[in-house]
CSV table of C-alpha atoms in Angstrom, one decimal:
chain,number,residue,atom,x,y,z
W,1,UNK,CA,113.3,185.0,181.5
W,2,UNK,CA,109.6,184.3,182.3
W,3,UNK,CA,108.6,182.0,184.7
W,4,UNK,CA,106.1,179.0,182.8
W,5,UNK,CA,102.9,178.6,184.0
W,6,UNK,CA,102.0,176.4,186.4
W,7,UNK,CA,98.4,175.3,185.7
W,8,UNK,CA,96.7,173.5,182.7
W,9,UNK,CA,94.7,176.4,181.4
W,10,UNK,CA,92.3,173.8,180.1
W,11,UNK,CA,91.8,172.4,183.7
W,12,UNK,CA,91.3,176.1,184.9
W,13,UNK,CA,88.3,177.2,181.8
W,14,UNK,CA,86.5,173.7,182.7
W,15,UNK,CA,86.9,175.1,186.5
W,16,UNK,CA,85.3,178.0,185.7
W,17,UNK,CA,82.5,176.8,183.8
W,18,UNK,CA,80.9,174.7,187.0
W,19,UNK,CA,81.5,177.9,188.9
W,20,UNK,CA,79.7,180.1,187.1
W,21,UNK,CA,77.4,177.7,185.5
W,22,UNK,CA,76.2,176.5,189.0
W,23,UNK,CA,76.1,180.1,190.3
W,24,UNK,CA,75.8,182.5,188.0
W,25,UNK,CA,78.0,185.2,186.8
W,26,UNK,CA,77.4,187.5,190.1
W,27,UNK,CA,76.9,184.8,192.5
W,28,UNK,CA,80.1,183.2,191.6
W,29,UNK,CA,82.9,185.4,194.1
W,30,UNK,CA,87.0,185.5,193.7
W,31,UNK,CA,87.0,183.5,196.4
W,32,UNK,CA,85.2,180.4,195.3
W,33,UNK,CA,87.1,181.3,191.9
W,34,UNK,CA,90.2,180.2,193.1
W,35,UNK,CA,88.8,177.7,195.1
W,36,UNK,CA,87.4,176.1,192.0
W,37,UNK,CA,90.6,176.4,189.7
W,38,UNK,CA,93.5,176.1,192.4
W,39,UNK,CA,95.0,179.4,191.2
W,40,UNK,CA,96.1,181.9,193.7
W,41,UNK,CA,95.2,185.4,193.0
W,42,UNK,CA,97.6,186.4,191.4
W,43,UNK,CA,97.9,183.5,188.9
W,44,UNK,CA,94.7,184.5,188.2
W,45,UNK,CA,94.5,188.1,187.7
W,46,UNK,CA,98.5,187.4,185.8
W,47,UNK,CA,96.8,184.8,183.4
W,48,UNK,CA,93.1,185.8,183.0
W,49,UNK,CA,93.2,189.7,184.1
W,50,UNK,CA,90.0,189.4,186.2
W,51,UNK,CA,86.4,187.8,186.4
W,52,UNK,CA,85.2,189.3,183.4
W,53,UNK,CA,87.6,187.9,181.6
W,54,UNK,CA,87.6,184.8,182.9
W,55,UNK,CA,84.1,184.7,182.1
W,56,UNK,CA,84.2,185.4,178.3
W,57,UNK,CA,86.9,182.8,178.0
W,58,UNK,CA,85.1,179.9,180.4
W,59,UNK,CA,81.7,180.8,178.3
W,60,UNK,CA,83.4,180.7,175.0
W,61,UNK,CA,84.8,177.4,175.8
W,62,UNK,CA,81.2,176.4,176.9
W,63,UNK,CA,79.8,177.4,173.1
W,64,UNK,CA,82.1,175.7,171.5
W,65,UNK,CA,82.9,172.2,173.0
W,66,UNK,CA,79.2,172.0,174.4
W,67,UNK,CA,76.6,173.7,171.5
W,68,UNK,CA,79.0,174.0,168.6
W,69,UNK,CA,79.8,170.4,168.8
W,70,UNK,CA,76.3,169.1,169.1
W,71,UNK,CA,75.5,171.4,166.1
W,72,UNK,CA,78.3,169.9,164.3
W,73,UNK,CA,77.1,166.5,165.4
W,74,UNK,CA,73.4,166.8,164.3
W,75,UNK,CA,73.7,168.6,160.9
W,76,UNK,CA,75.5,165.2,159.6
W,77,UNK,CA,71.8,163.8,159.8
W,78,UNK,CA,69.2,163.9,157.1
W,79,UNK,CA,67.6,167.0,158.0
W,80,UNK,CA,64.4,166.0,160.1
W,81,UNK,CA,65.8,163.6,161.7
W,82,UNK,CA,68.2,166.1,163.3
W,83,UNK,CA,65.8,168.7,164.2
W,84,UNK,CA,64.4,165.8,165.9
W,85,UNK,CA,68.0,164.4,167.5
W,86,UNK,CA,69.0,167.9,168.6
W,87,UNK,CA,65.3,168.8,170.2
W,88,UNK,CA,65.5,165.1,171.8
W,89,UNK,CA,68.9,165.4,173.0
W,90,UNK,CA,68.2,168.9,174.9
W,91,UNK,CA,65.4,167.0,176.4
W,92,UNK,CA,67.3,164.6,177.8
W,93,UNK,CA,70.2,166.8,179.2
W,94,UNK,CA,67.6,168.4,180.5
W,95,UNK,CA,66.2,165.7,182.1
W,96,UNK,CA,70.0,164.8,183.4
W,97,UNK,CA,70.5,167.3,184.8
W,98,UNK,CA,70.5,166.6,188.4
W,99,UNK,CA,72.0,170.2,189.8
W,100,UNK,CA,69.3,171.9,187.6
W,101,UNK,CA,72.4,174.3,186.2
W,102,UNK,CA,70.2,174.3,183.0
W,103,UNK,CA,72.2,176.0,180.1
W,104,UNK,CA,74.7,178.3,180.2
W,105,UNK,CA,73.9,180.1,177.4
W,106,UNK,CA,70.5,181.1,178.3
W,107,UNK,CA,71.4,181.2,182.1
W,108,UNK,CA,73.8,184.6,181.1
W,109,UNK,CA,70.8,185.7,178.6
W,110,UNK,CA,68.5,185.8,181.4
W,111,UNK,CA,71.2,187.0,183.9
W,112,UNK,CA,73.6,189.4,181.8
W,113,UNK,CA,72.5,189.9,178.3
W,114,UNK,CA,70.2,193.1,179.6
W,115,UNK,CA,73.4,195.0,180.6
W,116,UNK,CA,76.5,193.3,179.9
W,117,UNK,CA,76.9,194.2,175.1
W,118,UNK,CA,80.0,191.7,174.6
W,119,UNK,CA,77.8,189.1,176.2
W,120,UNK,CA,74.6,189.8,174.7
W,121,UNK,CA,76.9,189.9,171.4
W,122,UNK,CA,77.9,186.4,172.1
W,123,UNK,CA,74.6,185.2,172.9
W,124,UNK,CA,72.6,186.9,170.3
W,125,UNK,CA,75.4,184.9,167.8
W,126,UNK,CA,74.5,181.6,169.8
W,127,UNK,CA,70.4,182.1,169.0
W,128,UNK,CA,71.9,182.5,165.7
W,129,UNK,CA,73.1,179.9,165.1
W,130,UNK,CA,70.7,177.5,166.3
W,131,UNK,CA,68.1,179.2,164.4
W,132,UNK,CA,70.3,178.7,161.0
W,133,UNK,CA,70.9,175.3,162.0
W,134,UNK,CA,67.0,174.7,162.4
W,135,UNK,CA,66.6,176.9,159.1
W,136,UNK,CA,68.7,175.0,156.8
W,137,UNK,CA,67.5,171.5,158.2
W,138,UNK,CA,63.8,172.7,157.9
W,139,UNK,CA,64.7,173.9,154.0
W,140,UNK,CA,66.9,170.5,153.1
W,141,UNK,CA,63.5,169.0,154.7
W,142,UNK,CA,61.3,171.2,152.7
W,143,UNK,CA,62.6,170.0,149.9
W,144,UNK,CA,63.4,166.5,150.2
W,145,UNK,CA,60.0,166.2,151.4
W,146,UNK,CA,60.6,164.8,154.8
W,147,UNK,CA,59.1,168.4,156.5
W,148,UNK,CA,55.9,170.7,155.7
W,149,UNK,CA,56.8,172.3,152.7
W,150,UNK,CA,53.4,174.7,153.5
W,151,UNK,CA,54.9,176.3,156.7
W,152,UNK,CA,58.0,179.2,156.5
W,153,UNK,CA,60.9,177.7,157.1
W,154,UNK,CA,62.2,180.7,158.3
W,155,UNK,CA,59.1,180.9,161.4
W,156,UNK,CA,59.1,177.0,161.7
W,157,UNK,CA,63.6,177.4,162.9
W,158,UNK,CA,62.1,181.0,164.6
W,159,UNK,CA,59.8,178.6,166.2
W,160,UNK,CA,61.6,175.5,167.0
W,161,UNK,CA,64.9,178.0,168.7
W,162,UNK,CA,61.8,179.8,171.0
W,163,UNK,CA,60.6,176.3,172.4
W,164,UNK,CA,64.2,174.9,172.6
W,165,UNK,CA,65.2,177.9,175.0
W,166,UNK,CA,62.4,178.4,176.5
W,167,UNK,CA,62.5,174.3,177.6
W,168,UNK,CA,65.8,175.1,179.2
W,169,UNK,CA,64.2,177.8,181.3
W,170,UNK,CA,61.6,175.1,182.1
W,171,UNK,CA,63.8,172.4,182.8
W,172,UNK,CA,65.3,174.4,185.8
W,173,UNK,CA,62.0,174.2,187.5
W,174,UNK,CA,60.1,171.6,186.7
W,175,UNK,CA,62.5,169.0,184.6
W,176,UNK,CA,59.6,166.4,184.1
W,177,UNK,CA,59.6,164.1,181.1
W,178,UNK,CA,56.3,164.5,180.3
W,179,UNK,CA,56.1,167.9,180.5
W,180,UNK,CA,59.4,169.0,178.0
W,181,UNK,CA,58.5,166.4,175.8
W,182,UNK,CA,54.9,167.7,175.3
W,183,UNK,CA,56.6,171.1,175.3
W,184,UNK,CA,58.6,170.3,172.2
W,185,UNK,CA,55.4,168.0,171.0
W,186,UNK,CA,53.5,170.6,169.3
W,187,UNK,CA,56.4,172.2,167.1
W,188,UNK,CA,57.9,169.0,166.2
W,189,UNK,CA,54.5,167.7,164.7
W,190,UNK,CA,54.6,170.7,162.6
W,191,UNK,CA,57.4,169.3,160.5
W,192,UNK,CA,55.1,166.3,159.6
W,193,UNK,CA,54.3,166.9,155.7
W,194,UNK,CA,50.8,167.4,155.3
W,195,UNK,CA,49.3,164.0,155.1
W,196,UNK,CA,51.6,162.4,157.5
C-alpha cells in the first residue's frame, strides 16, 4: 500500500511560484526549491519529477488563479469600462509591487519563450487571450458606441496587449505612476468615440 502524501500540494505550487517568480526559471536552484516548499528531494522529484515540471505546473497555476481570474473578473463589465479596469488594475499591481517580480508571464517570455516550445506554447496562448479579451470588449464597445467605431478592433486589442506587456517590462524598472499611466494614456484615449 502506498504511503499518502505528506504535503498540501497547493502550499507547494504557491511555493514555487515566489521561487521562480522572484528569480527566474534558471536562477531559481533545487536547493532553494526545497527550501521554499519544505519537500525533501525526494518528495519532490516522487511528486513533481523535476524542475521542469514543477515549473509548468507552478506557472499554470499562476495563469489561471492570477490572469484568468482577472479576465473572468473584468469581462462582467460593460465593455470600455473593462478595458479601462483591467489596464488600471495592471497599473496598479504594478505600482504594488514592492520586489519588482513584475509578471510571470512575461518574465518566462522574456527568459524562456526563445528556447523552451511547451512554454512559449503556454505563453503565446496567454497573449491570446488577453488580446481576445481586448477584441471582444473593443467590438461590444464598437457597437454599443461606448469605443471608436473608426479604428480596427482587431489593431486597437493588438494595440492595447503590446502596451499592457510592454508596461510590465517597464514597471520592473522604473514603476512610477506617472510614467505607466501616461504609458497606457495614449491607447486608452483611442477608445474615445470620435467627438468625445
Amino acid at each position: 500500500m502506498a504511503r499518502p502524501r505528506e504535503f498540501d500540494p497547493e502550499a507547494v505550487r504557491e511555493a514555487a511560484i515566489r521561487c521562480f517568480w522572484t528569480r527566474g526559471y534558471e536562477a531559481t536552484s533545487i536547493k532553494e526549491l526545497l527550501e521554499e516548499t519544505g519537500l525533501t528531494a525526494a518528495s519532490l522529484y516522487n511528486a513533481f519529477g523535476d524542475k521542469q515540471t514543477l515549473f509548468r505546473i507552478a506557472f499554470e497555476h499562476y495563469i489561471e488563479t492570477g490572469i484568468n481570474a482577472r479576465l473572468r473578473h473584468f469581462e462582467r463589465l460593460p465593455p470600455r469600462q473593462a478595458i479601462e479596469g483591467f489596464v488600471e488594475d495592471t497599473v496598479q499591481r504594478s505600482l504594488g509591487d514592492a520586489q519588482h517580480k513584475g509578471c510571470m508571464v512575461v518574465n518566462s517570455a522574456l527568459e524562456l519563450a526563445p528556447h523552451d516550445a511547451q512554454v512559449r506554447a503556454a505563453i503565446t496562448e496567454v497573449f491570446e487571450r488577453i488580446e481576445s479579451f481586448f477584441l471582444r470588449c473593443v467590438r461590444a464597445g464598437q457597437v454599443d458606441g461606448t469605443i471608436n467605431a473608426a479604428l480596427s478592433a482587431r489593431n486597437l486589442a493588438r494595440s492595447l496587449t503590446t502596451v499592457l506587456m510592454g508596461l510590465r517590462v517597464l514597471a520592473r524598472v522604473r514603476p512610477e505612476k506617472a510614467l505607466l499611466e501616461g504609458a497606457t494614456a495614449p491607447v486608452l484615449a483611442l477608445l474615445a468615440p470620435a467627438g468625445q
